[in-house]
Coordinates of C-alpha atoms in Angstrom, one line a residue:
Chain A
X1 CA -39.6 -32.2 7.0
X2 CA -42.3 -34.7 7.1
X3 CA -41.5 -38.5 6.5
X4 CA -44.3 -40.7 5.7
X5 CA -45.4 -43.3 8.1
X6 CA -42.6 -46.2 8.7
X7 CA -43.9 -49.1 6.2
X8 CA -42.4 -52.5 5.7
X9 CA -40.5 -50.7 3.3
X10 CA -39.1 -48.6 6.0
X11 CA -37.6 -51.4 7.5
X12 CA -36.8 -53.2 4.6
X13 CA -34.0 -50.3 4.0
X14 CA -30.4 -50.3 5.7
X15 CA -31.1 -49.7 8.7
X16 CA -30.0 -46.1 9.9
X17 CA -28.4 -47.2 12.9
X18 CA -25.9 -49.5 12.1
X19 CA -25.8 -53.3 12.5
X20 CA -26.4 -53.3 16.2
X21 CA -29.9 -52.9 16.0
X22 CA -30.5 -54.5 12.9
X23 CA -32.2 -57.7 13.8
X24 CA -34.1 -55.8 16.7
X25 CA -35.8 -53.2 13.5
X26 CA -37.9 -56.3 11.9
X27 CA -40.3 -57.2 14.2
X28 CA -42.4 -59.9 13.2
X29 CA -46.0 -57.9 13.5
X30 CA -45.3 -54.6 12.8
X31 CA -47.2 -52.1 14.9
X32 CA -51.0 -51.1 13.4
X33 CA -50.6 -47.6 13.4
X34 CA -47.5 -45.4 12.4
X35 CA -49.4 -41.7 11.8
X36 CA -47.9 -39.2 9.6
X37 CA -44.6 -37.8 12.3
X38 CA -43.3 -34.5 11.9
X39 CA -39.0 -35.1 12.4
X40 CA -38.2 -32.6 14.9
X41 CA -41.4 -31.7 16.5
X42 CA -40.2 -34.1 19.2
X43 CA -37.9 -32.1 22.0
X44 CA -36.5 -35.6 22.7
X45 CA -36.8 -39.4 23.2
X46 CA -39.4 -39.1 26.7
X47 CA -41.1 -36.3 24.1
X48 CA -41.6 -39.0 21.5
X49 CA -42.1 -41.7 24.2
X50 CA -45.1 -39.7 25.7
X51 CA -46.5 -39.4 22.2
X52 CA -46.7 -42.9 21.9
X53 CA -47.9 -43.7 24.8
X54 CA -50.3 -40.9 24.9
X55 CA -51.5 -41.7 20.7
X56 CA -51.4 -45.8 21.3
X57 CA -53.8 -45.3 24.9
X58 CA -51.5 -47.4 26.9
X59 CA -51.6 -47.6 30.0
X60 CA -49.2 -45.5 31.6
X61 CA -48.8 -47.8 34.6
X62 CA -48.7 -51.0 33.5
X63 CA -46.5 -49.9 29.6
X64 CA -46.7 -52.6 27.2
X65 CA -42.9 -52.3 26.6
X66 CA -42.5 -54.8 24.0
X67 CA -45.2 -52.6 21.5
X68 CA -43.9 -49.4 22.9
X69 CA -40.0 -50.5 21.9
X70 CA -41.0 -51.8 18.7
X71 CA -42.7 -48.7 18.2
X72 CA -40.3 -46.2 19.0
X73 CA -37.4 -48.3 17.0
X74 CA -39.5 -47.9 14.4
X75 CA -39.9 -43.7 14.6
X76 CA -36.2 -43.6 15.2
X77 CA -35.7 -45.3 11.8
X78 CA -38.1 -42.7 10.2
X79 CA -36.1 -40.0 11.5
X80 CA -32.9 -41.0 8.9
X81 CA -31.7 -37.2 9.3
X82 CA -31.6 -36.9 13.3
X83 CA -29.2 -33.9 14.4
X84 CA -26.2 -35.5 16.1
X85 CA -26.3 -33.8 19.0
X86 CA -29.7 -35.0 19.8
X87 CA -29.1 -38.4 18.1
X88 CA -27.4 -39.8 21.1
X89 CA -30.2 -39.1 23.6
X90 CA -32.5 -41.2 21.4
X91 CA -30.3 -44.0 20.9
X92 CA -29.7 -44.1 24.8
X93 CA -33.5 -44.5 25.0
X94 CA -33.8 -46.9 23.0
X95 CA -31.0 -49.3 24.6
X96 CA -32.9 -48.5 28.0
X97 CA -36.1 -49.6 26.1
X98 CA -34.4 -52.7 24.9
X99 CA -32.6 -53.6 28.5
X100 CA -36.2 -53.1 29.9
X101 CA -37.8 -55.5 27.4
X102 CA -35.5 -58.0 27.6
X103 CA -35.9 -57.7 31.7
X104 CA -39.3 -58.5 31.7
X105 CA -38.5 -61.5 29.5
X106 CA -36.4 -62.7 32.4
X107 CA -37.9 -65.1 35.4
X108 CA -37.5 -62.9 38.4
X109 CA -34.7 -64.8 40.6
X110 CA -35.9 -67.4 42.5
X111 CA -36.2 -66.3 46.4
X112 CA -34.4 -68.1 49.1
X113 CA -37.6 -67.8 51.5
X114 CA -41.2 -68.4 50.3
X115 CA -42.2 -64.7 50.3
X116 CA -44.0 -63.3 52.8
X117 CA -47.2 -61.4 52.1
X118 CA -45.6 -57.8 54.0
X119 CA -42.4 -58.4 52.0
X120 CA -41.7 -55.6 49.5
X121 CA -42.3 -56.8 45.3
X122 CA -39.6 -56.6 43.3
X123 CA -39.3 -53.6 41.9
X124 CA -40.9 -53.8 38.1
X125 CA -38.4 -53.0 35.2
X126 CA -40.3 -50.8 34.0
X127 CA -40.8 -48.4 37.0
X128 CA -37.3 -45.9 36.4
X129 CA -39.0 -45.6 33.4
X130 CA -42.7 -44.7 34.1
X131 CA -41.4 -42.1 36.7
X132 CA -39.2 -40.6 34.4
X133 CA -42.0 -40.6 31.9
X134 CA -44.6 -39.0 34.5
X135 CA -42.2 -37.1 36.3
X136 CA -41.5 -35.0 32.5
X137 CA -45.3 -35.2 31.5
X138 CA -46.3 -33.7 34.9
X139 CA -43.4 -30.7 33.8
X140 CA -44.8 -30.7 30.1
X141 CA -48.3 -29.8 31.8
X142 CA -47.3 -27.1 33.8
X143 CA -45.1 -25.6 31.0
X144 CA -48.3 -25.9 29.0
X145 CA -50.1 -23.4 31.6
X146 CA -47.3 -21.6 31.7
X147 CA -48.0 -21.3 28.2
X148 CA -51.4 -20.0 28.5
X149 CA -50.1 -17.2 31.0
X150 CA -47.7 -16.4 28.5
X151 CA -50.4 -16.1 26.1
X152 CA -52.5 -13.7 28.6
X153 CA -49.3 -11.8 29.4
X154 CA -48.6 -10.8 25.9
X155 CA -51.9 -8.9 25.9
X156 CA -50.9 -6.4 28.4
X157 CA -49.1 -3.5 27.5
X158 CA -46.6 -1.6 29.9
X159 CA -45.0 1.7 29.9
X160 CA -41.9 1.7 29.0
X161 CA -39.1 3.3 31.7
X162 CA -39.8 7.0 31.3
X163 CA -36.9 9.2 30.5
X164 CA -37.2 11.4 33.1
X165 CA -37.3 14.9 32.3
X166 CA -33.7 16.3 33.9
X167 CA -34.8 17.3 37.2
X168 CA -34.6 13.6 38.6
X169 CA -32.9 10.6 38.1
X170 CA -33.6 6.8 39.3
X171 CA -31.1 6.9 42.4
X172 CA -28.1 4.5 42.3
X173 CA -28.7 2.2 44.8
X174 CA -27.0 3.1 48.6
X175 CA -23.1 1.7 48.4
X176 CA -23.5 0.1 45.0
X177 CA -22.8 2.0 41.6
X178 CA -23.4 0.3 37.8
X179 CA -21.2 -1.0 35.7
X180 CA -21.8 1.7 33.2
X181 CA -21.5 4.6 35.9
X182 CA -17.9 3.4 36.8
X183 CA -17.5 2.9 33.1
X184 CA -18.3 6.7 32.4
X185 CA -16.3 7.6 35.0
X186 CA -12.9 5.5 33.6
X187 CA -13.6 7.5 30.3
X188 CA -13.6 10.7 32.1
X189 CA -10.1 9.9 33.0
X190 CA -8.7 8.4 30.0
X191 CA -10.1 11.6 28.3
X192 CA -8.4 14.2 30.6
X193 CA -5.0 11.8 30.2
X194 CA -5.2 12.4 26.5
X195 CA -6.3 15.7 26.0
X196 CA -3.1 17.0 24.7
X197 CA -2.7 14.4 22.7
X198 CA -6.0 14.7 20.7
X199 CA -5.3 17.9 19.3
X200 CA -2.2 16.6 17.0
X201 CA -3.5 15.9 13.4
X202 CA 0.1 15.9 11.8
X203 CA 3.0 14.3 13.0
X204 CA 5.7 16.4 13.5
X205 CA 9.0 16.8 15.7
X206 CA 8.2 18.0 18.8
X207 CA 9.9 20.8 20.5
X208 CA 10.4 18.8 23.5
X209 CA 13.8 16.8 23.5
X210 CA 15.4 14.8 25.8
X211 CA 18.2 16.8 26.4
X212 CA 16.0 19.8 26.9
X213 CA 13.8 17.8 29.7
X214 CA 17.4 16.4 31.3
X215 CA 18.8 20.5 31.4
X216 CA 15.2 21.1 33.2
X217 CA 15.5 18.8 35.7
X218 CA 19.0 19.4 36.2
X219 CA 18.7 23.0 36.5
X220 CA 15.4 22.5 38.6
X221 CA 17.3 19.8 41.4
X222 CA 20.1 22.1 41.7
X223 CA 17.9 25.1 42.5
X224 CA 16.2 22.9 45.1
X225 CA 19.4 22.6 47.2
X226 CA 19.5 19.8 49.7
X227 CA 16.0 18.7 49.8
X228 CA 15.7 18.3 46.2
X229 CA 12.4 18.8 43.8
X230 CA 9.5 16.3 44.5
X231 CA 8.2 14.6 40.9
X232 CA 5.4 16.0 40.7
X233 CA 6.7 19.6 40.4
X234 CA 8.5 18.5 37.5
X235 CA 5.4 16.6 35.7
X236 CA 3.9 19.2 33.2
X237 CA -0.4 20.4 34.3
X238 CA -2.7 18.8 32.3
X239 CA -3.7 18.3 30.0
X240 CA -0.1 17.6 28.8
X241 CA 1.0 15.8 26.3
X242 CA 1.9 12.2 26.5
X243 CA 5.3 13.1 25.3
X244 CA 6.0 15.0 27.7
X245 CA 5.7 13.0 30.7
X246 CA 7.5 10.1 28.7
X247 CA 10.3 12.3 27.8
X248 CA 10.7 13.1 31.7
X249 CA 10.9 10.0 32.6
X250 CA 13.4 9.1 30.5
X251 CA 15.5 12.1 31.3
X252 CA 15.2 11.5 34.6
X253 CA 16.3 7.6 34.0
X254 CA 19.4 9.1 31.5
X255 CA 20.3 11.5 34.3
X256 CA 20.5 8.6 37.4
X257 CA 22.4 6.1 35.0
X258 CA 25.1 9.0 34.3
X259 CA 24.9 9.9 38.3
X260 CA 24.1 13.6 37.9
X261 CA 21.4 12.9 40.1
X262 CA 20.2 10.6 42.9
X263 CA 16.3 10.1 43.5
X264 CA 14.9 9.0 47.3
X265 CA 11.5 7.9 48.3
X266 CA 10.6 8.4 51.5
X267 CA 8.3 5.8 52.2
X268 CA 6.0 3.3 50.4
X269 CA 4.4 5.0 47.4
X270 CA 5.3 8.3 48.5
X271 CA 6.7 11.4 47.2
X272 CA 9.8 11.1 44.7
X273 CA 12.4 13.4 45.7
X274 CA 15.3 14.0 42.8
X275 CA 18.2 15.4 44.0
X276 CA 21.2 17.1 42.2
X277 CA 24.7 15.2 42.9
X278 CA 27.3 17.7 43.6
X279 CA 29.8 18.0 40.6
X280 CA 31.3 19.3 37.7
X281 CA 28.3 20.3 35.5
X282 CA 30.5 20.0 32.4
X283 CA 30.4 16.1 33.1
X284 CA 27.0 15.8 32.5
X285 CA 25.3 15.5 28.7
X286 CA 24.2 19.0 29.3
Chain B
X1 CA -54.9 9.5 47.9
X2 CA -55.7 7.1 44.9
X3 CA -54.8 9.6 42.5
X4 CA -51.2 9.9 44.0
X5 CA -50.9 6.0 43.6
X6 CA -51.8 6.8 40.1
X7 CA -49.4 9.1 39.1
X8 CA -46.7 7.2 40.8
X9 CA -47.6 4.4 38.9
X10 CA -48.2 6.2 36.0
X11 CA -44.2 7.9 35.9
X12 CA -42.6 5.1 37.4
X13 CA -43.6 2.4 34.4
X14 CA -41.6 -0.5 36.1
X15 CA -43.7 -2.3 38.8
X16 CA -43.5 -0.8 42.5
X17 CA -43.4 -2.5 45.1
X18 CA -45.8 -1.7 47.9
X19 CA -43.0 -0.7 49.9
X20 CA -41.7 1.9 47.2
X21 CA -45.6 3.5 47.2
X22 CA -45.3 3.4 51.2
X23 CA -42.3 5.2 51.0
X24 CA -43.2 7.6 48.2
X25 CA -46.6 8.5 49.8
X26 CA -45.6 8.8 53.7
X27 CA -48.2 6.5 54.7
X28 CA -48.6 3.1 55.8
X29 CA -49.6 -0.1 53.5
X30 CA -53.3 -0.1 55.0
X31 CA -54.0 3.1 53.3
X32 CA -51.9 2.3 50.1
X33 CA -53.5 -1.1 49.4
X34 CA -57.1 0.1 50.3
X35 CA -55.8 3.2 47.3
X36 CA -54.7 0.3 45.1
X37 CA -58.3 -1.4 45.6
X38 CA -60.1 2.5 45.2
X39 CA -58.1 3.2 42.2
X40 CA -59.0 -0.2 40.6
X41 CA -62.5 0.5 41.0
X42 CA -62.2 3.6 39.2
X43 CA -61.0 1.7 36.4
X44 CA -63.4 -0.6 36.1
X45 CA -66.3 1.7 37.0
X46 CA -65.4 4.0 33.9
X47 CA -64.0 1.3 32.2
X48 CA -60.6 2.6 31.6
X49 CA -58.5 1.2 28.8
X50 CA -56.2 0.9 31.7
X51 CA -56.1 -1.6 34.5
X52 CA -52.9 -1.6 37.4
X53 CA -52.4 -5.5 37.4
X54 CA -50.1 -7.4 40.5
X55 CA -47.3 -8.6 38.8
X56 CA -43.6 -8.8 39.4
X57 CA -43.9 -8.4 43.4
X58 CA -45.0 -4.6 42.8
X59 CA -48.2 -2.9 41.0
X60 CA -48.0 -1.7 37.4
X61 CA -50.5 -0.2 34.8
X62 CA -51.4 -1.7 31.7
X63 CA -53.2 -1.5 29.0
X64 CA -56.6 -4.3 28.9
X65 CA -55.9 -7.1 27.2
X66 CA -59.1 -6.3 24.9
X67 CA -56.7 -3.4 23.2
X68 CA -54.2 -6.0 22.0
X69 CA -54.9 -6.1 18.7
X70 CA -55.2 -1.9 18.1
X71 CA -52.1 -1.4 19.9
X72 CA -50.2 -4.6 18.0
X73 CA -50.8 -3.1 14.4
X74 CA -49.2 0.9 16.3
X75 CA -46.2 -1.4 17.5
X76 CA -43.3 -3.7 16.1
X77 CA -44.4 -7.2 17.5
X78 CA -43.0 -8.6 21.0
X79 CA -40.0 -10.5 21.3
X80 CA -40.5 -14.1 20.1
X81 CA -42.6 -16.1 22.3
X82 CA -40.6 -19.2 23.8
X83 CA -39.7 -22.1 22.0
X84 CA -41.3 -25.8 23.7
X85 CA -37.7 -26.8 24.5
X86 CA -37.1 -23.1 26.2
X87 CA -40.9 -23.0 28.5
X88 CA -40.3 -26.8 29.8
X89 CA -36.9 -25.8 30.8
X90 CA -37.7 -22.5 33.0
X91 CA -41.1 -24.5 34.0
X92 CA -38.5 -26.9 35.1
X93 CA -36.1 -24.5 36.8
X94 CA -39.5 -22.4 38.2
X95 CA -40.5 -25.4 40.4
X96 CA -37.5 -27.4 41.5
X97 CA -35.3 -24.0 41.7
X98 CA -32.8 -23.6 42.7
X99 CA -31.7 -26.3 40.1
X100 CA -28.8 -27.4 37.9
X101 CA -28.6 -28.4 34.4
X102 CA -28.0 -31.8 34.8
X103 CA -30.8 -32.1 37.1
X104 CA -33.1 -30.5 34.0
X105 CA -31.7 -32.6 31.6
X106 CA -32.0 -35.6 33.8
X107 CA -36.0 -34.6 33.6
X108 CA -36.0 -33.4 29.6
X109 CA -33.8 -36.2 28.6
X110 CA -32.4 -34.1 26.3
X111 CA -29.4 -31.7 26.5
X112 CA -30.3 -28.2 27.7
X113 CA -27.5 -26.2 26.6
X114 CA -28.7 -23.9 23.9
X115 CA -32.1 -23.5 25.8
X116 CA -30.4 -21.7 28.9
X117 CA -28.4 -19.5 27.3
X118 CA -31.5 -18.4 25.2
X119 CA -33.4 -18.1 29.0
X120 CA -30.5 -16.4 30.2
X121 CA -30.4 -14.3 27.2
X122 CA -33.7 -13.5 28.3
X123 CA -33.4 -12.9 31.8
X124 CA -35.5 -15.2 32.6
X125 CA -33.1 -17.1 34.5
X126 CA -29.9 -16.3 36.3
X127 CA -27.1 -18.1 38.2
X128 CA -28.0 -18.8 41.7
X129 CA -24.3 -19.9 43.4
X130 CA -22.7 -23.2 43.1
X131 CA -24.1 -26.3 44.3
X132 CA -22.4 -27.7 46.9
X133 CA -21.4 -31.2 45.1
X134 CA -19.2 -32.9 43.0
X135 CA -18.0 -30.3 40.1
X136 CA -19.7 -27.7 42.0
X137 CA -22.0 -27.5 39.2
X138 CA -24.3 -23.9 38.7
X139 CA -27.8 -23.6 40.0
X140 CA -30.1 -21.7 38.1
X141 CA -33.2 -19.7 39.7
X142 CA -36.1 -17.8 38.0
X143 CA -36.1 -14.1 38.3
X144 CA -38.6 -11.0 38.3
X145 CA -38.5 -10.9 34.7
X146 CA -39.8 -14.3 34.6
X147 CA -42.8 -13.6 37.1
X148 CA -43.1 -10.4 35.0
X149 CA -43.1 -12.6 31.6
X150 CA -45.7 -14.3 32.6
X151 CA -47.6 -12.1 34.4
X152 CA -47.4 -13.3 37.9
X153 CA -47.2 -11.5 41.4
X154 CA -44.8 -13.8 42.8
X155 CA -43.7 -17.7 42.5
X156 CA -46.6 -18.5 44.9
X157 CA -49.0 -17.6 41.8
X158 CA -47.5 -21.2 39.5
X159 CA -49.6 -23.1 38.7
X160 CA -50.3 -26.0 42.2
X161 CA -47.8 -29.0 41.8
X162 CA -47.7 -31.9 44.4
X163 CA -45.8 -30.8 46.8
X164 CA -42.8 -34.0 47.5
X165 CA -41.5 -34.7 44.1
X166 CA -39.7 -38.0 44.5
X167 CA -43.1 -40.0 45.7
X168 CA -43.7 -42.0 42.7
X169 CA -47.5 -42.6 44.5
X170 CA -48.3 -38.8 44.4
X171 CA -46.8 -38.0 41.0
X172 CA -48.7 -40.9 40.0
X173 CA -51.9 -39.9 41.3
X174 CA -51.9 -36.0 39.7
X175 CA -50.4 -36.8 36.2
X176 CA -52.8 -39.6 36.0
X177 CA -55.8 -37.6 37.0
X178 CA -54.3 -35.4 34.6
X179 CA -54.2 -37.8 31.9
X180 CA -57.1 -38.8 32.6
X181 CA -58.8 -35.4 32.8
X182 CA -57.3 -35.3 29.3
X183 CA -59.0 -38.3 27.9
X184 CA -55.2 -39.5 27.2
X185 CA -55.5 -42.6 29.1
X186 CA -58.0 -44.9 30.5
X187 CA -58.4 -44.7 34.6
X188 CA -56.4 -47.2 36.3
X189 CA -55.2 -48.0 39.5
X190 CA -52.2 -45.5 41.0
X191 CA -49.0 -46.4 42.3
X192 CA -49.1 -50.1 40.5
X193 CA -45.4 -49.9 40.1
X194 CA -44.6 -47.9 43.5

């Protein structure tokens, strides 16, 4: 969007900014030249600040701050559809523009001693500005050469990573593995979990019921004797259906709640040892 | 021994690092770098579309820059080149590193949010730990991509800055030299406000 230069007419309109600034927009010699100002080509308020210095050939170490302010109010009225966001970092600019003005305007405060000629000036108003302002032009130079190596960069052409052609592969490196290798690995497993499972494309009743798994592991406890059957002689080999190692479970639950049998573990995450209680068999659901 | 460097270099694609062609070749870095130096005077000698430029910390072929054009019409065009907003900020990050985003904003004066996701995005940039302050705010730090992006062997290859930031006098002196190299603004006494 391109807004014409700020005229009187420009400040003849409500102000954009509210009331605050109002009397501060109407200079009384409004600043010679106001070029044609592209909204948005400025990344912010130094951006626009270092324009004006840089287009008016002030002098960056001794800133006329009253023409620079009036100036940059005046852009800042140009720019009637500012983004929000970016909105705020201008106005705070211009406030510190303002302060800074109306510092200089100020007699310094008188001194109790007659200065000596070794004693430090008081610092100008205007210095936390000018470093700011060099400190960001200094940055906008070197990210114009930065530029330029860009530029050159984007000439050169690179190979791409080869695929490889099977015999190798780029080594993992020692101790570490990638995301995407553990990943692979995870699926590996769910797949093996679920095999059984995949192969159902209707659902129907399954020959497996719960009273069939309770009779199995009833039948198998008993055989066991004393010692009783470890879990995992029970569990079905894969690939097995998800059913059926639910369904054992729950058996196995049903057939400790009605005391038909006891289960022990051993130790800490170790082997699960079910164990047939000695009784009538006709008590039990079987 | 040259023509081993070349086919390593040649497979590989991704820079290698002197050490890698050490490695790969049995020998010792004398002999590889004095390969390197043979093998780039081959190029140059029979004027080879390709050169093996330093970039990255490791050695990589390319094509000359003189082929851009040709090869730009064979391919779909580069990613976007940076926005303003996204180069100061890394140029930012690339000399004060490692650096947080309040310390870049304090320089931009503007909010740098959007811009380092982009350079993150990009891998340009990554988090470098927590500094150790109030909100233990994230650093950010340029990485090979970025020397790689700009075709650089390592950080030591930005462009000079004075070194001690926070002397007004010496930032003084080289932006107004700059300025003044630029015709921007008239010569005038340094550190007036120091």
């Amino acid at each position: 969007m391109t807004f014409p230069a700020a005229t009187a007419s420009t400040f003849a309109s409500p102000p954009a900014f509210g009331d605050l600034s109002a009397p501060i927009l109407l200079p009384p010699s409004l600043p010679q030249f106001l070029p044609e100002l592209h909204v948005g080509t400025f990344e912010g308020p130094l951006d626009l600040l270092l324009h004006l210095v840089r287009q008016g050939r002030m002098d960056i170490f001794d800133l006329p701050i009253a023409t620079l302010c009036d100036q940059y109010l005046a852009y800042l009225n140009a720019m009637e559809s500012l983004d929000l966001s970016v909105a705020g970092d201008f106005l705070v600019m211009a406030a510190t523009l303002l302060e800074t003005k109306s510092r200089l305007l100020l007699p310094a405060p008188p001194k109790a001693e007659p200065a000596q000629p070794g004693d430090a000036a008081p610092e100008d108003p205007r210095a936390v500005l000018v470093r700011q302002l060099l400190d960001y032009s200094r940055y906008q130079s070197l990210s114009e050469s930065l530029r330029v190596a860009e530029n050159e960069t984007r000439q050169l052409f690179f190979r791409d990573r080869v695929a490889l052609s099977g015999e190798y592969r780029t080594p993992p490196r020692f101790g570490e593995l990638s995301a995407e290798a553990l990943l692979r690995a995870l699926e590996k497993m769910f797949a093996d979990v679920g095999a059984g499972e995949k192969q159902i494309t209707s659902v129907r009743r399954q020959k497996i019921t719960l009273r069939m798994k309770m009779r199995e592991i009833l039948y198998a406890s008993k055989n066991a004797g004393e010692t009783g059957v470890t879990l995992e002689t029970l569990l079905p080999a894969a690939p097995f259906a998800l059913l059926d190692v639910v369904l054992l479970f729950l058996a196995l639950l049903e057939l400790l709640k009605n005391g038909s049998v006891t289960a022990f573990q051993d130790e800490f995450c170790g082997t699960i040892r079910v164990v047939a209680v000695e009784r009538e068999a006709g008590e039990t659901d079987g | 021994m040259d023509k081993i460097i070349e086919a390593l270099l040649f497979a590989s694609g991704d820079p290698l690092t002197l050490r890698e062609l050490v490695k790969a070749t049995d020998t010792d870095t004398e002999t590889v770098t004095s390969a390197l130096q043979t093998l780039r005077n081959r190029y140059n000698e029979y004027e080879s579309a390709l050169q093996i430029v330093e970039i990255a910390t490791g050695y990589q072929m390319a094509t000359r820059s003189a082929f851009a054009p040709y090869i730009g019409k064979l391919l779909a065009p580069h990613a976007n080149r940076l926005s303003k907003p996204a180069l100061e900020t890394v140029t930012i990050i690339a000399y004060r590193q490692p650096c947080t985003q309040t310390e870049m904003e304090a320089v931009r004066g503007v909010s740098c949010d959007g811009v380092l996701k982009t350079l993150i995005d990009r891998e340009l940039i990554t988090d470098a730990g927590r500094k150790n302050a109030p909100g233990r705010p994230l650093l950010y730090a340029t990485t090979a991509q970025f020397l790689h992006y700009f075709g650089m062997a390592s950080l030591s290859d930005l462009p000079l800055m004075e070194e001690d930031a926070d002397e007004t006098a010496k930032i003084a002196e080289a932006t107004d030299a700059a300025l003044v190299a630029a015709g921007v603004v008239k010569p005038s006494p340094a550190g007036k406000n120091s």
